[in-house]
Amino acid sequence: FDTLQQGISFYENYARVSGFETRLYSTKKRKSDGKISLKYCVCNKEGFRETPRLQSNCKKKRPITRMGCNARITLKLINDQDNYIIFSFHEGHTHPLTTPNSAHHSKQSRNLTLAHKKYIMDNSRANIGATKSYRLMKEHVGGYHNMAASSKNSKPQRKTPLDLEKHASELYTHTIFYEFQNELLAACFNCGLQSMIPDENIQIVTLIDHKRNSKMHTVRHHLENNSAECSCKMYEREGIPCRHILWVMKEKGLKLLPAAYIKTRWTKAAMNMPMFDLGGNLIEDTTNMEAVKKKVGHLWSEIFTCVSMAENNEDCLDDFMKLIDGFKQSLLSRGNLQASGDKGKQMETLLDCP
């Protein structure tokens, strides 16, 4: 490479095609003239973040993006003309690579389009902040995956070495996992054993919850399948195991959450499940649904972009209006719209659910 920047740009382009992102790492300089003799470019998931403190008052929990990846190149100065070569190259990664369909969501490819900027500026006049505007735009385009969004290879922060927590972090969405994590921490530090009575295949455990006015709770633990019921009924209400059930699981040395406590709707794979109507009929293939949502999101983005580009030219606005009106009349002539009297069908279409 003629310059150091050319070498860095080469690795960034290689990373973009391969499905990962880069980060500039350490530098070594020559003592004689101060020129950079070695430059390290690494995968952005290199190393590990410092373990967070257990008692943290930080409300915003940042996901874990560092996974100890060793992929990198070393650029070396070869002469006094600032020419560089790739001195070493490590190809292997410790994490999944980004697929081509989602490569545009990477940090290096992420940016706000003209439509996004216009939408945020218009909402600011109504005292709607940028964050809320971004969420509103997400609803228009069908989801964050149709916008410049950054679990998906990042992981949530874990606070215990328990395998139960590790398993939950791989299954649950980040929001649900942090609720599970709070219950697990309470099981470790706020619950104590009062009594344990074996009864054939059922073990009756009474626990004292020191954080909740030392209230007693009873857990019925079924030994054959490790399922349990608690008198607090949290799992029945929220679909997340309570601290009392988790205390029993922890004491039994379970490494995985029993299948009975994994609600599909709280997992990362929830959107990959097929959808059925009230009669048990398959509504539509989820792959086709995602493709349609992506098209709808792209269409909304194009509409906002056209409006933004034409808003200062009345002739362009009139032309765009004629195109939209012509297409609307075409749809009406095809009979694709619901009759005005069928409010139930219109509401189903509006809510996107039967």
Tab-separated table of C-alpha atoms in Angstrom:
chain	number	residue	atom	x	y	z
A	1	PHE	CA	0.000	0.000	0.000
A	2	ASP	CA	1.247	3.505	-0.814
A	3	THR	CA	-0.048	4.835	2.517
A	4	LEU	CA	-1.122	3.491	5.884
A	5	GLN	CA	-4.693	4.696	5.306
A	6	GLN	CA	-4.934	2.597	2.143
A	7	GLY	CA	-4.119	-0.497	4.159
A	8	ILE	CA	-6.693	0.373	6.811
A	9	SER	CA	-9.345	1.053	4.146
A	10	PHE	CA	-8.537	-2.270	2.488
A	11	TYR	CA	-9.212	-4.189	5.710
A	12	GLU	CA	-12.416	-2.227	6.340
A	13	ASN	CA	-13.709	-3.115	2.876
A	14	TYR	CA	-12.706	-6.749	3.369
A	15	ALA	CA	-14.562	-6.780	6.708
A	16	ARG	CA	-17.694	-5.245	5.173
A	17	VAL	CA	-17.839	-7.951	2.511
A	18	SER	CA	-17.028	-10.744	4.970
A	19	GLY	CA	-19.637	-9.701	7.541
A	20	PHE	CA	-17.824	-8.083	10.473
A	21	GLU	CA	-16.635	-4.652	11.612
A	22	THR	CA	-13.157	-3.365	12.415
A	23	ARG	CA	-11.512	-1.243	15.069
A	24	LEU	CA	-8.080	0.427	15.089
A	25	TYR	CA	-5.892	-1.073	17.791
A	26	SER	CA	-2.405	-0.309	19.046
A	27	THR	CA	0.393	1.459	17.185
A	28	LYS	CA	4.204	1.209	17.316
A	29	LYS	CA	6.460	4.053	16.164
A	30	ARG	CA	10.105	4.192	15.218
A	31	LYS	CA	12.251	6.058	17.701
A	32	SER	CA	14.433	7.560	14.980
A	33	ASP	CA	11.796	9.571	13.101
A	34	GLY	CA	8.481	8.878	14.882
A	35	LYS	CA	6.909	7.164	11.852
A	36	ILE	CA	4.386	4.403	12.471
A	37	SER	CA	6.212	1.112	11.991
A	38	LEU	CA	3.367	-1.251	12.993
A	39	LYS	CA	-0.382	-0.686	12.997
A	40	TYR	CA	-2.882	-3.254	14.261
A	41	CYS	CA	-6.457	-3.414	12.875
A	42	VAL	CA	-8.726	-5.825	14.732
A	43	CYS	CA	-12.290	-7.107	14.668
A	44	ASN	CA	-14.561	-4.870	16.728
A	45	LYS	CA	-15.385	-7.875	18.953
A	46	GLU	CA	-11.749	-8.241	20.011
A	47	GLY	CA	-11.050	-8.562	23.739
A	48	PHE	CA	-13.509	-8.531	26.617
A	49	ARG	CA	-15.212	-5.678	28.376
A	50	GLU	CA	-14.379	-5.187	32.027
A	51	THR	CA	-16.804	-7.116	34.233
A	52	PRO	CA	-19.458	-4.689	35.571
A	53	ARG	CA	-19.841	-4.236	39.289
A	54	LEU	CA	-22.585	-6.296	40.897
A	55	GLN	CA	-24.254	-3.370	42.631
A	56	SER	CA	-24.532	-0.940	39.738
A	57	ASN	CA	-26.797	2.087	39.798
A	58	CYS	CA	-26.606	2.493	36.027
A	59	LYS	CA	-30.124	2.316	34.594
A	60	LYS	CA	-29.033	1.801	31.002
A	61	LYS	CA	-27.567	-1.667	30.494
A	62	ARG	CA	-25.204	-1.863	27.546
A	63	PRO	CA	-25.084	-5.178	25.667
A	64	ILE	CA	-21.834	-7.123	25.534
A	65	THR	CA	-20.224	-6.753	22.103
A	66	ARG	CA	-16.675	-7.906	22.918
A	67	MET	CA	-16.286	-11.671	22.470
A	68	GLY	CA	-12.534	-12.227	22.527
A	69	CYS	CA	-12.218	-12.392	18.728
A	70	ASN	CA	-8.654	-12.764	17.416
A	71	ALA	CA	-9.263	-11.719	13.785
A	72	ARG	CA	-6.817	-8.955	12.823
A	73	ILE	CA	-4.134	-7.724	10.454
A	74	THR	CA	-0.794	-6.046	11.137
A	75	LEU	CA	0.396	-3.353	8.734
A	76	LYS	CA	4.176	-2.895	8.633
A	77	LEU	CA	6.273	-0.018	7.273
A	78	ILE	CA	8.759	-1.401	4.727
A	79	ASN	CA	10.781	1.653	3.649
A	80	ASP	CA	11.180	5.395	4.081
A	81	GLN	CA	8.522	6.154	1.452
A	82	ASP	CA	5.625	5.346	3.800
A	83	ASN	CA	4.809	2.085	1.983
A	84	TYR	CA	3.098	-0.621	4.021
A	85	ILE	CA	2.474	-4.336	3.649
A	86	ILE	CA	0.232	-6.790	5.499
A	87	PHE	CA	2.792	-8.331	7.834
A	88	SER	CA	0.403	-10.761	9.560
A	89	PHE	CA	-3.207	-11.876	9.074
A	90	HIS	CA	-5.499	-13.834	11.387
A	91	GLU	CA	-8.730	-14.892	9.701
A	92	GLY	CA	-10.737	-16.868	12.287
A	93	HIS	CA	-13.595	-15.337	14.318
A	94	THR	CA	-15.180	-16.410	17.614
A	95	HIS	CA	-18.677	-15.163	16.708
A	96	PRO	CA	-21.194	-15.481	13.839
A	97	LEU	CA	-20.610	-13.187	10.883
A	98	THR	CA	-23.257	-10.791	9.597
A	99	THR	CA	-25.369	-12.105	6.723
A	100	PRO	CA	-25.449	-10.158	3.428
A	101	ASN	CA	-29.115	-9.239	3.999
A	102	SER	CA	-28.298	-7.463	7.256
A	103	ALA	CA	-24.860	-6.094	6.387
A	104	HIS	CA	-26.322	-2.616	5.847
A	105	HIS	CA	-27.249	-2.550	9.564
A	106	SER	CA	-23.604	-2.665	10.638
A	107	LYS	CA	-22.130	0.307	12.467
A	108	GLN	CA	-19.844	1.236	9.591
A	109	SER	CA	-22.736	1.195	7.107
A	110	ARG	CA	-25.239	2.852	9.413
A	111	ASN	CA	-26.496	6.339	8.617
A	112	LEU	CA	-29.678	8.376	8.554
A	113	THR	CA	-31.290	8.763	5.164
A	114	LEU	CA	-32.763	12.016	3.939
A	115	ALA	CA	-36.214	10.678	4.813
A	116	HIS	CA	-35.162	9.938	8.418
A	117	LYS	CA	-33.621	13.391	8.854
A	118	LYS	CA	-36.686	15.108	7.401
A	119	TYR	CA	-39.022	13.091	9.649
A	120	ILE	CA	-37.009	13.931	12.780
A	121	MET	CA	-36.865	17.635	11.899
A	122	ASP	CA	-40.615	17.821	11.296
A	123	ASN	CA	-41.371	16.087	14.596
A	124	SER	CA	-39.026	18.411	16.469
A	125	ARG	CA	-41.366	21.290	15.626
A	126	ALA	CA	-44.036	19.422	17.598
A	127	ASN	CA	-41.638	18.964	20.548
A	128	ILE	CA	-41.093	15.278	19.732
A	129	GLY	CA	-37.486	14.326	20.392
A	130	ALA	CA	-35.177	12.421	18.065
A	131	THR	CA	-35.450	9.137	19.980
A	132	LYS	CA	-39.244	9.093	19.919
A	133	SER	CA	-39.218	10.159	16.281
A	134	TYR	CA	-36.940	7.235	15.480
A	135	ARG	CA	-39.361	4.869	17.207
A	136	LEU	CA	-42.292	6.347	15.299
A	137	MET	CA	-40.402	5.874	12.046
A	138	LYS	CA	-39.794	2.255	13.077
A	139	GLU	CA	-43.565	1.735	13.245
A	140	HIS	CA	-43.966	3.203	9.758
A	141	VAL	CA	-41.344	1.006	8.124
A	142	GLY	CA	-42.256	-2.208	9.970
A	143	GLY	CA	-39.462	-2.551	12.532
A	144	TYR	CA	-35.910	-1.636	13.471
A	145	HIS	CA	-34.619	-4.301	11.089
A	146	ASN	CA	-35.829	-2.129	8.200
A	147	MET	CA	-33.917	0.856	9.527
A	148	ALA	CA	-30.303	1.549	10.412
A	149	ALA	CA	-30.355	-0.537	13.590
A	150	SER	CA	-27.368	-2.171	15.249
A	151	SER	CA	-27.381	-9.257	19.661
A	152	LYS	CA	-27.910	-8.780	16.612
A	153	ASN	CA	-24.758	-10.577	17.694
A	154	SER	CA	-24.509	-8.641	20.953
A	155	LYS	CA	-25.093	-10.256	24.334
A	156	PRO	CA	-26.587	-8.819	27.533
A	157	GLN	CA	-24.470	-8.197	30.620
A	158	ARG	CA	-24.272	-11.124	33.012
A	159	LYS	CA	-23.703	-10.672	36.737
A	160	THR	CA	-23.216	-14.232	37.998
A	161	PRO	CA	-21.132	-17.224	36.870
A	162	LEU	CA	-24.228	-19.467	36.955
A	163	ASP	CA	-24.978	-21.563	33.872
A	164	LEU	CA	-28.660	-20.762	34.395
A	165	GLU	CA	-27.980	-17.101	33.679
A	166	LYS	CA	-25.857	-17.938	30.644
A	167	HIS	CA	-28.632	-20.126	29.232
A	168	ALA	CA	-31.227	-17.417	29.824
A	169	SER	CA	-29.046	-14.784	28.102
A	170	GLU	CA	-28.957	-16.957	24.984
A	171	LEU	CA	-32.714	-17.591	24.960
A	172	TYR	CA	-34.502	-14.458	26.132
A	173	THR	CA	-34.654	-11.048	24.513
A	174	HIS	CA	-32.511	-8.463	26.301
A	175	THR	CA	-35.473	-6.818	28.043
A	176	ILE	CA	-36.885	-10.086	29.374
A	177	PHE	CA	-33.431	-11.341	30.324
A	178	TYR	CA	-32.786	-8.346	32.585
A	179	GLU	CA	-36.079	-9.048	34.391
A	180	PHE	CA	-34.991	-12.669	34.782
A	181	GLN	CA	-31.582	-11.470	35.992
A	182	ASN	CA	-33.157	-9.375	38.763
A	183	GLU	CA	-35.035	-12.432	40.020
A	184	LEU	CA	-31.895	-14.568	39.854
A	185	LEU	CA	-29.881	-12.026	41.868
A	186	ALA	CA	-32.666	-11.903	44.451
A	187	ALA	CA	-32.586	-15.712	44.624
A	188	CYS	CA	-28.850	-15.589	45.333
A	189	PHE	CA	-28.796	-12.781	47.908
A	190	ASN	CA	-32.275	-12.221	49.327
A	191	CYS	CA	-33.837	-15.664	49.747
A	192	GLY	CA	-33.114	-18.107	52.530
A	193	LEU	CA	-34.222	-21.657	53.307
A	194	GLN	CA	-36.823	-22.050	56.053
A	195	SER	CA	-37.682	-25.731	55.635
A	196	MET	CA	-37.509	-28.582	53.107
A	197	ILE	CA	-39.897	-31.535	53.316
A	198	PRO	CA	-39.642	-34.526	50.917
A	199	ASP	CA	-42.980	-36.018	49.833
A	200	GLU	CA	-42.638	-38.968	47.423
A	201	ASN	CA	-41.713	-37.390	44.058
A	202	ILE	CA	-42.411	-33.866	45.281
A	203	GLN	CA	-40.187	-31.737	47.478
A	204	ILE	CA	-41.893	-28.958	49.411
A	205	VAL	CA	-39.521	-26.037	50.021
A	206	THR	CA	-40.380	-23.043	52.205
A	207	LEU	CA	-38.308	-19.923	51.607
A	208	ILE	CA	-38.093	-16.582	53.370
A	209	ASP	CA	-37.815	-13.498	51.165
A	210	HIS	CA	-35.761	-10.949	53.126
A	211	LYS	CA	-36.309	-8.209	50.566
A	212	ARG	CA	-40.093	-8.438	50.806
A	213	ASN	CA	-40.736	-8.010	54.513
A	214	SER	CA	-39.446	-11.520	55.275
A	215	LYS	CA	-42.529	-13.061	53.690
A	216	MET	CA	-42.714	-16.861	53.412
A	217	HIS	CA	-43.268	-18.614	50.081
A	218	THR	CA	-43.753	-22.297	49.357
A	219	VAL	CA	-42.331	-24.046	46.291
A	220	ARG	CA	-43.508	-27.501	45.226
A	221	HIS	CA	-40.619	-29.049	43.291
A	222	HIS	CA	-41.349	-32.098	41.080
A	223	LEU	CA	-38.211	-34.221	41.068
A	224	GLU	CA	-38.957	-36.215	37.896
A	225	ASN	CA	-38.975	-33.208	35.509
A	226	ASN	CA	-37.620	-30.340	37.685
A	227	SER	CA	-40.818	-28.338	37.280
A	228	ALA	CA	-42.089	-26.306	40.221
A	229	GLU	CA	-44.986	-24.181	41.398
A	230	CYS	CA	-44.601	-21.254	43.781
A	231	SER	CA	-47.193	-19.649	46.026
A	232	CYS	CA	-46.246	-16.181	44.698
A	233	LYS	CA	-47.659	-17.132	41.246
A	234	MET	CA	-45.220	-14.870	39.381
A	235	TYR	CA	-44.628	-17.378	36.611
A	236	GLU	CA	-48.362	-17.748	36.016
A	237	ARG	CA	-48.737	-13.947	35.806
A	238	GLU	CA	-45.643	-12.924	33.859
A	239	GLY	CA	-44.173	-16.048	32.290
A	240	ILE	CA	-40.799	-15.620	34.047
A	241	PRO	CA	-39.571	-17.934	36.841
A	242	CYS	CA	-39.681	-16.203	40.223
A	243	ARG	CA	-36.738	-15.899	42.622
A	244	HIS	CA	-38.092	-18.712	44.771
A	245	ILE	CA	-38.218	-21.243	41.907
A	246	LEU	CA	-34.790	-20.057	40.745
A	247	TRP	CA	-33.427	-20.601	44.273
A	248	VAL	CA	-34.515	-24.247	44.063
A	249	MET	CA	-33.019	-24.642	40.575
A	250	LYS	CA	-29.754	-23.106	41.756
A	251	GLU	CA	-29.553	-25.379	44.787
A	252	LYS	CA	-30.270	-28.428	42.597
A	253	GLY	CA	-27.356	-27.447	40.371
A	254	LEU	CA	-29.409	-27.095	37.194
A	255	LYS	CA	-27.411	-25.696	34.281
A	256	LEU	CA	-30.316	-25.222	31.871
A	257	LEU	CA	-33.777	-23.785	32.332
A	258	PRO	CA	-36.390	-26.561	32.073
A	259	ALA	CA	-38.392	-26.380	28.843
A	260	ALA	CA	-41.581	-25.753	30.817
A	261	TYR	CA	-40.251	-22.304	31.845
A	262	ILE	CA	-39.303	-21.096	28.363
A	263	LYS	CA	-42.187	-19.100	26.924
A	264	THR	CA	-41.717	-18.713	23.173
A	265	ARG	CA	-43.091	-15.170	23.175
A	266	TRP	CA	-40.211	-13.982	25.405
A	267	THR	CA	-37.432	-15.564	23.324
A	268	LYS	CA	-35.316	-14.186	20.498
A	269	ALA	CA	-36.822	-16.759	18.132
A	270	ALA	CA	-40.416	-15.665	18.734
A	271	MET	CA	-40.729	-13.929	15.348
A	272	ASN	CA	-39.489	-17.058	13.559
A	273	MET	CA	-42.457	-19.114	14.707
A	274	PRO	CA	-45.382	-19.670	12.304
A	275	MET	CA	-48.533	-17.658	13.018
A	276	PHE	CA	-52.023	-19.224	13.188
A	277	ASP	CA	-55.500	-17.724	13.250
A	278	LEU	CA	-58.154	-18.505	15.852
A	279	GLY	CA	-59.189	-21.578	13.860
A	280	GLY	CA	-55.695	-23.031	13.921
A	281	ASN	CA	-54.975	-22.281	10.252
A	282	LEU	CA	-51.549	-21.093	9.147
A	283	ILE	CA	-51.858	-17.394	8.335
A	284	GLU	CA	-48.798	-16.978	6.166
A	285	ASP	CA	-45.278	-18.185	5.888
A	286	THR	CA	-43.113	-16.032	8.164
A	287	THR	CA	-40.409	-15.712	5.519
A	288	ASN	CA	-42.901	-14.227	3.078
A	289	MET	CA	-44.218	-11.948	5.818
A	290	GLU	CA	-40.733	-10.607	6.498
A	291	ALA	CA	-40.200	-9.993	2.791
A	292	VAL	CA	-43.475	-8.065	2.570
A	293	LYS	CA	-42.635	-6.008	5.662
A	294	LYS	CA	-39.261	-5.157	4.166
A	295	LYS	CA	-40.917	-3.970	0.958
A	296	VAL	CA	-43.432	-1.893	2.925
A	297	GLY	CA	-40.644	-0.322	4.958
A	298	HIS	CA	-38.667	0.497	1.827
A	299	LEU	CA	-41.790	2.001	0.226
A	300	TRP	CA	-42.432	4.261	3.228
A	301	SER	CA	-38.811	5.391	3.159
A	302	GLU	CA	-39.039	6.197	-0.559
A	303	ILE	CA	-42.267	8.157	-0.047
A	304	PHE	CA	-40.742	10.255	2.736
A	305	THR	CA	-37.648	10.833	0.598
A	306	CYS	CA	-39.707	12.003	-2.386
A	307	VAL	CA	-41.711	14.380	-0.193
A	308	SER	CA	-38.500	15.765	1.308
A	309	MET	CA	-36.958	16.347	-2.099
A	310	ALA	CA	-40.082	17.933	-3.632
A	311	GLU	CA	-41.394	20.034	-0.749
A	312	ASN	CA	-39.715	23.236	-1.971
A	313	ASN	CA	-40.925	22.857	-5.562
A	314	GLU	CA	-44.662	23.216	-6.058
A	315	ASP	CA	-44.583	21.727	-9.561
A	316	CYS	CA	-42.825	18.604	-8.265
A	317	LEU	CA	-45.345	18.306	-5.452
A	318	ASP	CA	-48.231	18.525	-7.930
A	319	ASP	CA	-46.653	15.842	-10.118
A	320	PHE	CA	-46.091	13.548	-7.147
A	321	MET	CA	-49.662	14.132	-5.984
A	322	LYS	CA	-50.997	13.176	-9.431
A	323	LEU	CA	-48.975	9.948	-9.377
A	324	ILE	CA	-50.249	8.998	-5.918
A	325	ASP	CA	-53.844	9.884	-6.790
A	326	GLY	CA	-53.641	7.917	-10.050
A	327	PHE	CA	-52.384	4.829	-8.225
A	328	LYS	CA	-55.113	5.228	-5.597
A	329	GLN	CA	-57.795	5.313	-8.287
A	330	SER	CA	-56.230	2.207	-9.837
A	331	LEU	CA	-56.487	0.371	-6.511
A	332	LEU	CA	-60.106	1.429	-6.095
A	333	SER	CA	-60.953	0.157	-9.563
A	334	ARG	CA	-59.416	-3.234	-8.759
A	335	GLY	CA	-61.530	-3.557	-5.623
A	336	ASN	CA	-58.490	-4.144	-3.402
A	337	LEU	CA	-59.829	-1.952	-0.611
A	338	GLN	CA	-62.384	-3.047	1.965
A	339	ALA	CA	-65.893	-1.659	1.737
A	340	SER	CA	-66.429	1.314	4.004
A	341	GLY	CA	-69.176	-0.491	5.938
A	342	ASP	CA	-66.949	-3.437	6.953
A	343	LYS	CA	-65.362	-1.758	9.968
A	344	GLY	CA	-64.297	-5.045	11.528
A	345	LYS	CA	-62.161	-5.997	8.539
A	346	GLN	CA	-60.703	-2.504	8.386
A	347	MET	CA	-59.743	-2.689	12.051
A	348	GLU	CA	-58.084	-6.086	11.520
A	349	THR	CA	-56.088	-4.645	8.624
A	350	LEU	CA	-55.150	-1.596	10.672
A	351	LEU	CA	-53.951	-3.672	13.625
A	352	ASP	CA	-52.278	-6.253	11.352
A	353	CYS	CA	-53.900	-9.115	13.240
A	354	PRO	CA	-57.086	-11.208	12.872
